[in-house]
Short mmCIF file of C-alpha atoms in Angstrom, two decimals:
data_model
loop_
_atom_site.label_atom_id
_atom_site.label_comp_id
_atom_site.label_asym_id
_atom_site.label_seq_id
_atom_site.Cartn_x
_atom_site.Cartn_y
_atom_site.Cartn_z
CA UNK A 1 0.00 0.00 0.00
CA UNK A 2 1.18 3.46 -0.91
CA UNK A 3 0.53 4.87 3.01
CA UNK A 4 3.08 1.46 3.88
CA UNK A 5 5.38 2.32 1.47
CA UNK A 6 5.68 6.09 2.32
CA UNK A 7 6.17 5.26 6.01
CA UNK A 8 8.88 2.72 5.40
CA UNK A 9 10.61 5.25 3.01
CA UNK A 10 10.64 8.04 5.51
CA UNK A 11 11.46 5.67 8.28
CA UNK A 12 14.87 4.86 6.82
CA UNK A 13 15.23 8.80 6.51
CA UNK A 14 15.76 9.77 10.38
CA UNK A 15 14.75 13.21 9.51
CA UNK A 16 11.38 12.73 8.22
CA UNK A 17 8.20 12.75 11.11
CA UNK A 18 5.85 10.10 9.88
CA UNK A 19 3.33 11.54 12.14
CA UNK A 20 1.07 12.72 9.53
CA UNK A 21 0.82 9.48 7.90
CA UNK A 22 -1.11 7.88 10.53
CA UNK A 23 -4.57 9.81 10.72
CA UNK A 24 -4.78 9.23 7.36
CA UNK A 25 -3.85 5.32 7.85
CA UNK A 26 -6.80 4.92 10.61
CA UNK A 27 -9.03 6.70 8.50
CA UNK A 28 -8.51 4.59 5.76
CA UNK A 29 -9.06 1.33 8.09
CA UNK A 30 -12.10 2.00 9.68
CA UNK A 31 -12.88 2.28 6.20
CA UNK A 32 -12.09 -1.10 5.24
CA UNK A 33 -13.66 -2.46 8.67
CA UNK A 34 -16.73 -1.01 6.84
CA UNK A 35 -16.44 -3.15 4.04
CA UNK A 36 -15.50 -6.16 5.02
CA UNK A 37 -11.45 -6.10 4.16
CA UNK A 38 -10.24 -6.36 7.79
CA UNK A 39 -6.99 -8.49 6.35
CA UNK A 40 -6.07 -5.00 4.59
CA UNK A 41 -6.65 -3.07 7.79
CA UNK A 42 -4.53 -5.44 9.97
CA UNK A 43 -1.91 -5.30 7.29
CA UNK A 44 -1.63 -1.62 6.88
CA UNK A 45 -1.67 -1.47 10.58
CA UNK A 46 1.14 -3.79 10.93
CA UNK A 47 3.27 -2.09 8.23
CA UNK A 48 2.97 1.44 10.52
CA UNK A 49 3.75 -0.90 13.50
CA UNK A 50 0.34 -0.28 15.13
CA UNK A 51 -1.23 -3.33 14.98
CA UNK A 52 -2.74 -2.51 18.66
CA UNK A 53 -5.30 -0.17 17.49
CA UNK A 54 -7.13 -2.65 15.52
CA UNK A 55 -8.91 -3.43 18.85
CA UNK A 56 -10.16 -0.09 18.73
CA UNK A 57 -12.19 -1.20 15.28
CA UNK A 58 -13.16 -4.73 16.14
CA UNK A 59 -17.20 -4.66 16.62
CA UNK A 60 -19.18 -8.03 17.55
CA UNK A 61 -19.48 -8.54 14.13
CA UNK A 62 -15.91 -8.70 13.12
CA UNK A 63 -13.71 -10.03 16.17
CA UNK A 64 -13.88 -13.90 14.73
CA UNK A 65 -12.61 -12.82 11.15
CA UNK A 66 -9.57 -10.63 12.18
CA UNK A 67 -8.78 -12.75 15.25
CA UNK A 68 -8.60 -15.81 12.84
CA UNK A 69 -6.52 -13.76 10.69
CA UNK A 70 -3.91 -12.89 13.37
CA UNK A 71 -3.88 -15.98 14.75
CA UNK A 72 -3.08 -17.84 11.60
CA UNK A 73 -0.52 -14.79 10.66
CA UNK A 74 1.66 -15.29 14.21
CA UNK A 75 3.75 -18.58 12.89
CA UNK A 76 4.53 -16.58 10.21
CA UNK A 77 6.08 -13.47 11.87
CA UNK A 78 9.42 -12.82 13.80
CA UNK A 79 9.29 -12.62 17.24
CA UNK A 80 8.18 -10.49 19.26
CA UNK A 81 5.50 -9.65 16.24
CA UNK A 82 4.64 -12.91 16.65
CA UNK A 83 3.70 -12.94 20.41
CA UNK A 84 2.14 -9.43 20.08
CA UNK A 85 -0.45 -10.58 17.29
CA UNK A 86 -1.75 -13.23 20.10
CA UNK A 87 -1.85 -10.83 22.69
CA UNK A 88 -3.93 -8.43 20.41
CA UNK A 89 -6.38 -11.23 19.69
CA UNK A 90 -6.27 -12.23 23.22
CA UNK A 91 -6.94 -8.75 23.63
CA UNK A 92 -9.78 -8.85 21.46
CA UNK A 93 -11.12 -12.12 22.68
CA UNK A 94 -11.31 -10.17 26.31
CA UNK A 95 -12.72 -7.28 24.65
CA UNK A 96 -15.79 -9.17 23.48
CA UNK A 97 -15.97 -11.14 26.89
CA UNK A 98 -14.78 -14.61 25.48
CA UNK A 99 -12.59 -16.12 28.32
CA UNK A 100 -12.48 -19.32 26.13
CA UNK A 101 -11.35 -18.02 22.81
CA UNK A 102 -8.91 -16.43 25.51
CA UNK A 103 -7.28 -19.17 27.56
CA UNK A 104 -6.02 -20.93 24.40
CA UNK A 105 -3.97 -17.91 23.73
CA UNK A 106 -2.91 -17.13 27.35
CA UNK A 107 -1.33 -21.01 27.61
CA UNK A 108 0.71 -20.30 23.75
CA UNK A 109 1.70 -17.76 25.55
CA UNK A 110 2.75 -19.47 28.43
CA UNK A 111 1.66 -16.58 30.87
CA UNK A 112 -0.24 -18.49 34.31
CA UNK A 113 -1.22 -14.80 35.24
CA UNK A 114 -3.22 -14.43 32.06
CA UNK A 115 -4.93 -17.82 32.50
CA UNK A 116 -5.63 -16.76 36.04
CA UNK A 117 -7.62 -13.74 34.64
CA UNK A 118 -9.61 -15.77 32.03
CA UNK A 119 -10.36 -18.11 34.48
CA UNK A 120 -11.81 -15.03 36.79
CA UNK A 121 -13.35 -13.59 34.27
CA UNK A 122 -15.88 -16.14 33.75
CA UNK A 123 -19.59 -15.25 34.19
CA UNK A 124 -20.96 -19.06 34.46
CA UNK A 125 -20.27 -22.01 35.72
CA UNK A 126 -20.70 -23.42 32.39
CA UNK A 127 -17.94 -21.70 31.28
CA UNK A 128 -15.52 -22.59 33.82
CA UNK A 129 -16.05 -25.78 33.09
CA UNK A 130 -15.43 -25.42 29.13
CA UNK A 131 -12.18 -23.34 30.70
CA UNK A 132 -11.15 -26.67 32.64
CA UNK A 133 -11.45 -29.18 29.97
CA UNK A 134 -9.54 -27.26 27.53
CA UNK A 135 -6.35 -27.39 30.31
CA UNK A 136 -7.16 -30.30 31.09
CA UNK A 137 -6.62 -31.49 27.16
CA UNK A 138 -3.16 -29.18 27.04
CA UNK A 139 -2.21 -30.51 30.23
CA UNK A 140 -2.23 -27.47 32.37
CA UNK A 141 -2.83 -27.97 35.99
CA UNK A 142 -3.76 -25.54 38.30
CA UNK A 143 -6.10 -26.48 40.79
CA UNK A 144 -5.60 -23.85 42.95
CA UNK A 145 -8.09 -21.85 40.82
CA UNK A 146 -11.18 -23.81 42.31
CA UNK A 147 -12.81 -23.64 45.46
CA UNK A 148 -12.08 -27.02 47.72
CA UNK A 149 -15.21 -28.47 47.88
CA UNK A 150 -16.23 -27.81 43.65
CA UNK A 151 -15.73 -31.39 43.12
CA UNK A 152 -17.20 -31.17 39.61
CA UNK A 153 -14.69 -28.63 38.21
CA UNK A 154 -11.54 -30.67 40.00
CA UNK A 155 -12.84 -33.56 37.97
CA UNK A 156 -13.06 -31.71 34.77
CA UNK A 157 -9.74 -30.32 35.29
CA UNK A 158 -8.31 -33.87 36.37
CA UNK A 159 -9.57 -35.45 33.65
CA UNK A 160 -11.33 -38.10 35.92
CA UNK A 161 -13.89 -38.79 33.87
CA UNK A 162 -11.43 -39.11 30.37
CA UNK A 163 -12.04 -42.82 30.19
CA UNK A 164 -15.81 -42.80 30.82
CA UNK A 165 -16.46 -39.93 28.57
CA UNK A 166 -14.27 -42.03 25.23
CA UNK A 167 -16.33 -44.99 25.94
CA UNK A 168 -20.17 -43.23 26.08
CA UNK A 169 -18.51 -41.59 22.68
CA UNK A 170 -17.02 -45.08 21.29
CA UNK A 171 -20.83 -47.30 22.51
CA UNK A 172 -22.67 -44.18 20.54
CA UNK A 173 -20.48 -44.96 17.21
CA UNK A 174 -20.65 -48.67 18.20
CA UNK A 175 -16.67 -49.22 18.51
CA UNK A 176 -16.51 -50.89 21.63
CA UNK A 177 -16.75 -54.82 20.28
CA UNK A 178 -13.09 -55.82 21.33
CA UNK A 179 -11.13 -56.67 18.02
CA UNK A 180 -7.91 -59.35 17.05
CA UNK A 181 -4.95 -58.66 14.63
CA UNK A 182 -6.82 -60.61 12.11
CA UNK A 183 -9.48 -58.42 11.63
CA UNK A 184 -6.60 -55.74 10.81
CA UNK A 185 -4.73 -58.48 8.93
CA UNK A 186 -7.69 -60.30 6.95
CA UNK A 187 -4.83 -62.39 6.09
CA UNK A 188 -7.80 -64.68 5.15
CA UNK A 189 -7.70 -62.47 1.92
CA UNK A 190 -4.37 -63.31 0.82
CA UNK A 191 -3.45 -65.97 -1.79
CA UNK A 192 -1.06 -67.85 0.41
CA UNK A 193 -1.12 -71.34 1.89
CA UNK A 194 -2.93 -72.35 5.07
CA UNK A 195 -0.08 -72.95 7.01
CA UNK A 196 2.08 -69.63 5.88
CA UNK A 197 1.46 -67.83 9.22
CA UNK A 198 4.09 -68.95 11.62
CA UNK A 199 3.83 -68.57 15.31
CA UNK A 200 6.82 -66.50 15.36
CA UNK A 201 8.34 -64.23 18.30
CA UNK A 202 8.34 -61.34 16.06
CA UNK A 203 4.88 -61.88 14.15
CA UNK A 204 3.49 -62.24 18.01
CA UNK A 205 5.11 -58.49 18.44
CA UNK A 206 3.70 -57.37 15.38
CA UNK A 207 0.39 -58.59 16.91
CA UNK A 208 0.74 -56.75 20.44
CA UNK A 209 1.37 -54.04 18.81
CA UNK A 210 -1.35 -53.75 16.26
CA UNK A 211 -3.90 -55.15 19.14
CA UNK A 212 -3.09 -52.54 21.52
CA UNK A 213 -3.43 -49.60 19.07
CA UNK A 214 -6.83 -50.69 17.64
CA UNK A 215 -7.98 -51.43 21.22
CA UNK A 216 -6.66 -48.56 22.66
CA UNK A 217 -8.70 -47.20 25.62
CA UNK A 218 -11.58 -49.26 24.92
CA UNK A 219 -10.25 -51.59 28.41
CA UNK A 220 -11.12 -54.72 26.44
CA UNK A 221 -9.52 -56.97 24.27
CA UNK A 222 -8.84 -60.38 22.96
CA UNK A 223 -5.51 -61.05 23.94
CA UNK A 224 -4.72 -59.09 27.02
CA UNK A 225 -7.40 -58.46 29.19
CA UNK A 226 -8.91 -61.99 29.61
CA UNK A 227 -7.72 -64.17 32.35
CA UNK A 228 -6.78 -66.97 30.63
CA UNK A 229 -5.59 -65.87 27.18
CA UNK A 230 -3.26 -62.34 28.87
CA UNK A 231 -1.02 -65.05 30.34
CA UNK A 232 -0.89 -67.36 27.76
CA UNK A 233 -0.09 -64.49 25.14
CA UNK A 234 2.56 -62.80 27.18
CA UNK A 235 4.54 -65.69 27.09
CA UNK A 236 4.18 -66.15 23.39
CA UNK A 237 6.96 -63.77 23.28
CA UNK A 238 10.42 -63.55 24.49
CA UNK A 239 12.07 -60.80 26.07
CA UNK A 240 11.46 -57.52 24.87
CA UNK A 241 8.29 -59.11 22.98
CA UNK A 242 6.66 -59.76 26.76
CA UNK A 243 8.06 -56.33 27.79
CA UNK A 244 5.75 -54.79 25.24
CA UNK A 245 2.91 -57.40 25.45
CA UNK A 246 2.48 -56.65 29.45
CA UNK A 247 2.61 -52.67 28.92
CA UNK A 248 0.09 -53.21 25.98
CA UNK A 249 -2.24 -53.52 28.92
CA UNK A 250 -1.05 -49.37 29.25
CA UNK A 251 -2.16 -48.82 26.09
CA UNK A 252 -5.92 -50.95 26.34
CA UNK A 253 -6.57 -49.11 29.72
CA UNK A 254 -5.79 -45.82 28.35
CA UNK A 255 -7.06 -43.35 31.28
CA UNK A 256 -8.71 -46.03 33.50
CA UNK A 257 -6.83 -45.68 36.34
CA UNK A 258 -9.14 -47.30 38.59
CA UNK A 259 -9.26 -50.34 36.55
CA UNK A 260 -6.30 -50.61 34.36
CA UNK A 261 -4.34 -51.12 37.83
CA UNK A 262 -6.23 -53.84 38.61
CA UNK A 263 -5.27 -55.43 35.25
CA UNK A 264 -1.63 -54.34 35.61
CA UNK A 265 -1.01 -55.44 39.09
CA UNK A 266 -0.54 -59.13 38.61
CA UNK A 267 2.33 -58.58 36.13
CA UNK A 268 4.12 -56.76 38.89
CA UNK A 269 4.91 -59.82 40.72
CA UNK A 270 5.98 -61.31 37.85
CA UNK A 271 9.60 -63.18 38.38
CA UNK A 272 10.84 -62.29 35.04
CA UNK A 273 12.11 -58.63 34.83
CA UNK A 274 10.78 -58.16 31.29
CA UNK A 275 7.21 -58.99 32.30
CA UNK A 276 7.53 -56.78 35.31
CA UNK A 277 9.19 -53.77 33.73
CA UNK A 278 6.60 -54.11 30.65
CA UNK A 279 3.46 -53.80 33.69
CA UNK A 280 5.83 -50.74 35.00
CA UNK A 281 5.76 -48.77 31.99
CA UNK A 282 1.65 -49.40 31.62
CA UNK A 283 1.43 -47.92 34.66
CA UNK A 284 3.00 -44.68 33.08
CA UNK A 285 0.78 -45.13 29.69
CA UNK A 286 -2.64 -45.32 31.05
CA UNK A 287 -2.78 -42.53 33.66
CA UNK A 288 -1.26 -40.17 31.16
CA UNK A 289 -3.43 -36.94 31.13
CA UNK A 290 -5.48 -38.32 34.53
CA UNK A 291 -4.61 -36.40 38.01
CA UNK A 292 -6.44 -38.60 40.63
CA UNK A 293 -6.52 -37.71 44.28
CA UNK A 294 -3.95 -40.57 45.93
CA UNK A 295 -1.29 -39.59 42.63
CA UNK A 296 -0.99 -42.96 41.58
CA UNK A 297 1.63 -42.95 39.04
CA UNK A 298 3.93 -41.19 41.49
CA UNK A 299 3.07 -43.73 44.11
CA UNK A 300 3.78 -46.55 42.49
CA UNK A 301 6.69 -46.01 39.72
CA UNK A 302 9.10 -44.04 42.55
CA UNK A 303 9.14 -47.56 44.13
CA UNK A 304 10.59 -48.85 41.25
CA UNK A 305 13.23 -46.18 40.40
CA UNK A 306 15.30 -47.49 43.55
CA UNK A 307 18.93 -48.89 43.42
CA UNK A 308 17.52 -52.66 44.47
CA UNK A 309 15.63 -53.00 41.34
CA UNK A 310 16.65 -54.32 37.98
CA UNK A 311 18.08 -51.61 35.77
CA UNK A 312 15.28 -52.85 32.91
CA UNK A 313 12.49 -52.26 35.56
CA UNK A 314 14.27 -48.81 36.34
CA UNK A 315 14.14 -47.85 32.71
CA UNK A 316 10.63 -48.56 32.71
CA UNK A 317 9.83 -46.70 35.79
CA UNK A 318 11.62 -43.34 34.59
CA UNK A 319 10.00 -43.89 31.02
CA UNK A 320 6.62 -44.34 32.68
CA UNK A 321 7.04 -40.87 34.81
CA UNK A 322 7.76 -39.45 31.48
CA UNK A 323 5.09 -40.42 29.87
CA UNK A 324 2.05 -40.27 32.92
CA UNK A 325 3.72 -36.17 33.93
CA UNK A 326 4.72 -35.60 30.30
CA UNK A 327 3.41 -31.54 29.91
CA UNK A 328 2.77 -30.79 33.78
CA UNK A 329 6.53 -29.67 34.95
CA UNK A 330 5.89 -30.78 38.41
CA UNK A 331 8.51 -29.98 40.48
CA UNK A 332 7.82 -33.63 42.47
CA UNK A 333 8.62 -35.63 39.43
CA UNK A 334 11.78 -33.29 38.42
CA UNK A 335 12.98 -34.24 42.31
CA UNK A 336 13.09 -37.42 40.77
CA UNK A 337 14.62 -37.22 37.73
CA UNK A 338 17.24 -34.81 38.56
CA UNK A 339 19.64 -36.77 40.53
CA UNK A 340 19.29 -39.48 37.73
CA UNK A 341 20.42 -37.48 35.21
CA UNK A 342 23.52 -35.85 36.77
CA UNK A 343 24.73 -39.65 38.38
CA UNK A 344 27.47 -40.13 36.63
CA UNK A 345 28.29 -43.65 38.37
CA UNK A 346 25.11 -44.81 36.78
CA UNK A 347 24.80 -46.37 33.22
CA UNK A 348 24.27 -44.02 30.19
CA UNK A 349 21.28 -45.57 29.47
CA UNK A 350 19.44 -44.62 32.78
CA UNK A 351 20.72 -41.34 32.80
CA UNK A 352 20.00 -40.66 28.91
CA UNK A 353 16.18 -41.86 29.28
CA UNK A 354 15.99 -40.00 32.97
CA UNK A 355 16.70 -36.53 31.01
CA UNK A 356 13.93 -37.83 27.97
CA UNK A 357 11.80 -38.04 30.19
CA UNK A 358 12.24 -34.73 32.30
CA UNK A 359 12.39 -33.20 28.55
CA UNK A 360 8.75 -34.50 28.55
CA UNK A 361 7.65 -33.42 31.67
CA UNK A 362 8.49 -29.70 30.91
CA UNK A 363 8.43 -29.89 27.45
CA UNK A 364 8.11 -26.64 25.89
CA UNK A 365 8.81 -24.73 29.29
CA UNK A 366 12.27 -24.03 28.78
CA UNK A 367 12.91 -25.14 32.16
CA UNK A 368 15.74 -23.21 33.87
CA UNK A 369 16.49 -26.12 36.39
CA UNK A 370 16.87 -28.76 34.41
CA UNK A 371 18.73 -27.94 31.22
CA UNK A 372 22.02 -27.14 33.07
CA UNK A 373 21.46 -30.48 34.56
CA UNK A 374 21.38 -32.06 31.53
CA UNK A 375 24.30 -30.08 29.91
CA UNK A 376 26.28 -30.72 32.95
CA UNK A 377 25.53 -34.23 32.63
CA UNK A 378 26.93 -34.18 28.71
CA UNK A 379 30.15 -32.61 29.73
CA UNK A 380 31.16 -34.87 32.48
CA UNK A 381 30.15 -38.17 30.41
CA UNK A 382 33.29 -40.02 29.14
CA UNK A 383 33.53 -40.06 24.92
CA UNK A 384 33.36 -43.92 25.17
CA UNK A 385 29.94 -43.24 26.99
CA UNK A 386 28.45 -40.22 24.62
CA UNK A 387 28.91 -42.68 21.38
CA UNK A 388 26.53 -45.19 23.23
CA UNK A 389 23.22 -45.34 20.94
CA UNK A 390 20.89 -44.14 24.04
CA UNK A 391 22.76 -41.25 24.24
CA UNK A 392 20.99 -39.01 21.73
CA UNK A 393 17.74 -39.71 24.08
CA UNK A 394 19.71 -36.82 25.84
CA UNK A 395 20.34 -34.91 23.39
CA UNK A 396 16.67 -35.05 22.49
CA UNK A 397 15.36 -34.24 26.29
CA UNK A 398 17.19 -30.97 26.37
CA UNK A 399 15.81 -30.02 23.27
CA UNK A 400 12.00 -31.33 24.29
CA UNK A 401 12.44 -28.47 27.10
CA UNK A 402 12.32 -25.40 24.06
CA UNK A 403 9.90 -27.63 21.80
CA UNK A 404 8.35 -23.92 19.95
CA UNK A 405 10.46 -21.41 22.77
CA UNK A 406 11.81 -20.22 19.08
CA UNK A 407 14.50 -17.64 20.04
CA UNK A 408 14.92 -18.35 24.02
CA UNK A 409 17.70 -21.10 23.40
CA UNK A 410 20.84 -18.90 22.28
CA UNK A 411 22.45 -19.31 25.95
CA UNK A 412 22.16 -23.26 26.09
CA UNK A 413 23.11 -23.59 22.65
CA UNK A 414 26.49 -21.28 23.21
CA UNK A 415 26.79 -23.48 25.90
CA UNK A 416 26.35 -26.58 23.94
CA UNK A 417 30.03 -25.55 22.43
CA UNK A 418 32.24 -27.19 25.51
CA UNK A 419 31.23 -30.42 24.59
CA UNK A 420 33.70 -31.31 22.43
CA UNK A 421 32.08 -34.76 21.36
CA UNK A 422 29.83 -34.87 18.15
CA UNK A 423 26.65 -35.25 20.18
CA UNK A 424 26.72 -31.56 20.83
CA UNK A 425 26.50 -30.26 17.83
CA UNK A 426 23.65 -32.90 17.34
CA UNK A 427 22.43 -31.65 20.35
CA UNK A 428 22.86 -28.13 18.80
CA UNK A 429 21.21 -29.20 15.29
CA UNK A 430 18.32 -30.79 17.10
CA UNK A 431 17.40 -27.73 19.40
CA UNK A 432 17.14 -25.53 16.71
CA UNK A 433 14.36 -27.92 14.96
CA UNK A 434 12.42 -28.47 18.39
CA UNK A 435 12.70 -24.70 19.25
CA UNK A 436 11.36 -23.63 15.61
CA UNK A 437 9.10 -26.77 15.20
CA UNK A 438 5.37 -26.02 13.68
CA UNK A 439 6.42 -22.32 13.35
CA UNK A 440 7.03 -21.59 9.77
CA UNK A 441 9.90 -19.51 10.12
CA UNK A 442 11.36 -18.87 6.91
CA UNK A 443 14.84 -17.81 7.90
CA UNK A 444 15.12 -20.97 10.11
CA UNK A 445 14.21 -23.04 6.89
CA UNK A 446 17.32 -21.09 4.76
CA UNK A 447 19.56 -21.43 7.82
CA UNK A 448 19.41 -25.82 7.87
CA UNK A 449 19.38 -26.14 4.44
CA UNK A 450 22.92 -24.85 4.54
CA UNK A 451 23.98 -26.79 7.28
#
C-alpha cells in the first residue's frame, strides 16, 4: 500500500516525522472495517507498527474474522510480532468477553497470570467448566483456581472422567466390540497357503502391537485383558516381545486408572524382569493426562526407580514418569529425575532416558532447572559413553524443554560448544528444529538447508 510504502521510506530517513501518515492510515481502516477487508486493515496497521489499534475497530461482528486472521498470521512473523499478534487477539477475545477463545492464547503464551484472569473472568459455571477441559486437554494444571469443595470442576480439570467420557462416545459410534490382529490383517484375503502364518516371536510383536493400538482405551480386548488368554499371550513372546505385550495392557486401559491397575497389578509380581518392567511402563501409559486424588503414578513407579531394582524395571519406571507427567513440569517428578540425570556412576542408558523423560515433563517450558542439569551431565560423560546409541535420548530431552520457545535457546546452545564430542553439535542441530518446530519460520528453513 502506498501509506506502507511512504512510512517505510521516511522511516529509513531519520529526519522525516511520519506523524502525519497515521490519521490518514486509521481513516482509511475504519474504512475497510466497513467493508469487510479487515486483512487489509490489519496489514496496513502492521506495516505502521500499530497493529494494537485494531482493537479499537473490532465490533461483535468482526472479532472472529480478524482474530482468525492474526492468529493464523503469528507462525509466520518474527518474534516479538509474533507474540504481540496473540496478545492483540487475546486482547480482542477479552474485549468481546470470550474467556475461552482467551485461555487458548494465554497457555501459547505461556503466561499463568493471564490464564488466572480468564479463568476469573468467567460469568458461568458453564464456562468454567469449558475453561477446565480445555487445560485439562493441554495438560495445564492448576487447581488452585477452584474452590475445595467444587468437586465437579476438579474432575473436569483432572480429567477423571477421560475414560468414561471415550467410551459413552465409542458405545454411541458402536466401537466398543473388542477386536484381534486378524481383523486388521484379513490375512484370510491373501493368496497364500494355510499354514504360511508362523507362530513366530516377532509376528506375536507385530500382533501386540497392532492389538493394543486398535484397542486402545476401549479396556477390552482379545488377547490381554482376559484371564486366561493375557497369560498365555505374554509368554508367546520372548524378552522384549513380553516387555511390550504386558505394557500393551497401558495402552488398552488408556485413562482407566481405577481399573487398568487392577489389570496391571498381577504382572508386577511377575519373576521375570521383562514382564515386570513391561506392567511398569503401563502404569505410566494409562494414567497419562489423569490427576487422581492418591497420585498414583507417582506412588507406584518411585518404588521402582530405587537402586535394588533391575536396571530394565528402572528404565521402565523413569519412562513411565515421562510419559504419565509428560506436559505438567511438576517440580515432584523433576525431584526425581534430577539426581538421575547428573549420576554419573550410573549407566548411560538410565541417565539418557531419565533426562527424555524430564524433557517431557516440561516440554516446551524451557525449564531453567533442568537444562544445566542435563548439559552438565553431557560434559562430564566419558567419549566412550556419549557414542553409546541411548545417548541421543539426551540430546533429544534438552531439546523437548524449548519444543516452539523459538528464540529463548541462544544461551544453552552457546553453551552446547564445551562439549567437544559430536553429540553436541547434534544436540545443537536438534534444538534448533524443536525450538522452531510447527512455526514456519522462513529464515530458520534457509539457515538448515545450509547446514
Amino acid at each position: 500500500m502506498e501509506i506502507g510504502l511512504e512510512y517505510s521510506a521516511n522511516v529509513e530517513d531519520d529526519e522525516q516525522s511520519v506523524e502525519y501518515l497515521v490519521p490518514v492510515a486509521l481513516e482509511a481502516v475504519a474504512f475497510f472495517f466497513k467493508h469487510n477487508a479487515e486483512v487489509d486493515a490489519i496489514d496496513l496497521l502492521e506495516e505502521l507498527n500499530l497493529h494494537e489499534a485494531v482493537v479499537n475497530y473490532v465490533t461483535k461482528d468482526t472479532f472472529e474474522r480478524v482474530c482468525m486472521y492474526m492468529i493464523s498470521c503469528s507462525p509466520l512473523l518474527p518474534p516479538p510480532a509474533d507474540t504481540n499478534y496473540l496478545q492483540t487477539a487475546r486482547t480482542i477475545y477479552r474485549k468481546l468477553g470470550k474467556p475461552a477463545q482467551c485461555l487458548p492464547l494465554s497457555i501459547r503464551l505461556g503466561r499463568s497470570d493471564l490464564i488466572k484472569e480468564d479463568w476469573e473472568s468467567c460469568t458461568t459455571r458453564v464456562e468454567k467448566a469449558q475453561l477446565a477441559f480445555i487445560m485439562a486437554r493441554q495438560q495445564v494444571h492448576m487447581p488452585e483456581l477452584i474452590d475445595d469443595d467444587d468437586e465437579e470442576l476438579k474432575a473436569c480439570m483432572n480429567n477423571t472422567n477421560l475414560s468414561k467420557n471415550y467410551l459413552n462416545l465409542a458405545r454411541d459410534l458402536e466401537l466398543l466390540d473388542p477386536k484381534t490382529p486378524e481383523d486388521i490383517y484379513k490375512s484370510h484375503l491373501e493368496n497364500t497357503r494355510a499354514d504360511a502364518t508362523l507362530d513366530s516371536a516377532r509376528h506375536n510383536l507385530a500382533s501386540t502391537f497392532v492389538n493394543a493400538f486398535v484397542n486402545a482405551g476401549y479396556g477390552t480386548d482379545k488377547l490381554m485383558t482376559t484371564e486366561a488368554e493375557g497369560k498365555e499371550w505374554v509368554f508367546k513372546n520372548k524378552d522384549m516381545g513380553m516387555l511390550s505385550a504386558s505394557a500393551s495392557l497401558g495402552m488398552i486401559m488408556l485413562w482407566d486408572v481405577e481399573d487398568g491397575l487392577l489389570q496391571v497389578d498381577k504382572y508386577l509380581y511377575s519373576s521375570d524382569n521383562h514382564i515386570k518392567a513391561g506392567a511398569v511402563f503401563a502404569i505410566g501409559m494409562l494414567t497419562t493426562s489423569v490427576h487422581d486424588e492418591t497420585d498414583s503414578a507417582k506412588a507406584l513407579l518411585s518404588e521402582y526407580i530405587t537402586e535394588n531394582n533391575p536396571a530394565i524395571v528402572k528404565l521402565a519406571a523413569i519412562c513411565g514418569l515421562g510419559v504419565a507427567y509428560a506436559g505438567t513440569n511438576r517440580e515432584e517428578i523433576l525431584e526425581l529425575l534430577l539426581p538421575i540425570i547428573s549420576d554419573t556412576d550410573i549407566t548411560i542408558d538410565l541417565s539418557s532416558m531419565a533426562a527424555l523423560a524430564a524433557g517431557l515433563v516440561c516440554v516446551g517450558t524451557g525449564n531453567g532447572d533442568v537444562s544445566p542439569v542435563i548439559l552438565q551431565a553431557m560434559m562430564e560423560r566419558m567419549d566412550s559413553e556419549l557414542n553409546h546409541k541411548y545417548a541421543r535420548f539426551m540430546a533429544l530431552g534438552l531439546s523437548l524443554l524449548f519444543l516452539g520457545t523459538q528464540d529463548t535457546y541462544d544461551t544453552i546452545r552457546e553453551t552446547l560448544k564445551a562439549v567437544t564430542h559430536p553429540i553436541g553439535k547434534q544436540a545443537s542441530v536438534l534444538m534448533q528444529v524443536c525450538a522452531y518446530a510447527g512455526t514456519g519460520n522462513v529464515l530458520e528453513v534457509q539457515k538448515m538447508l545450509h547446514l
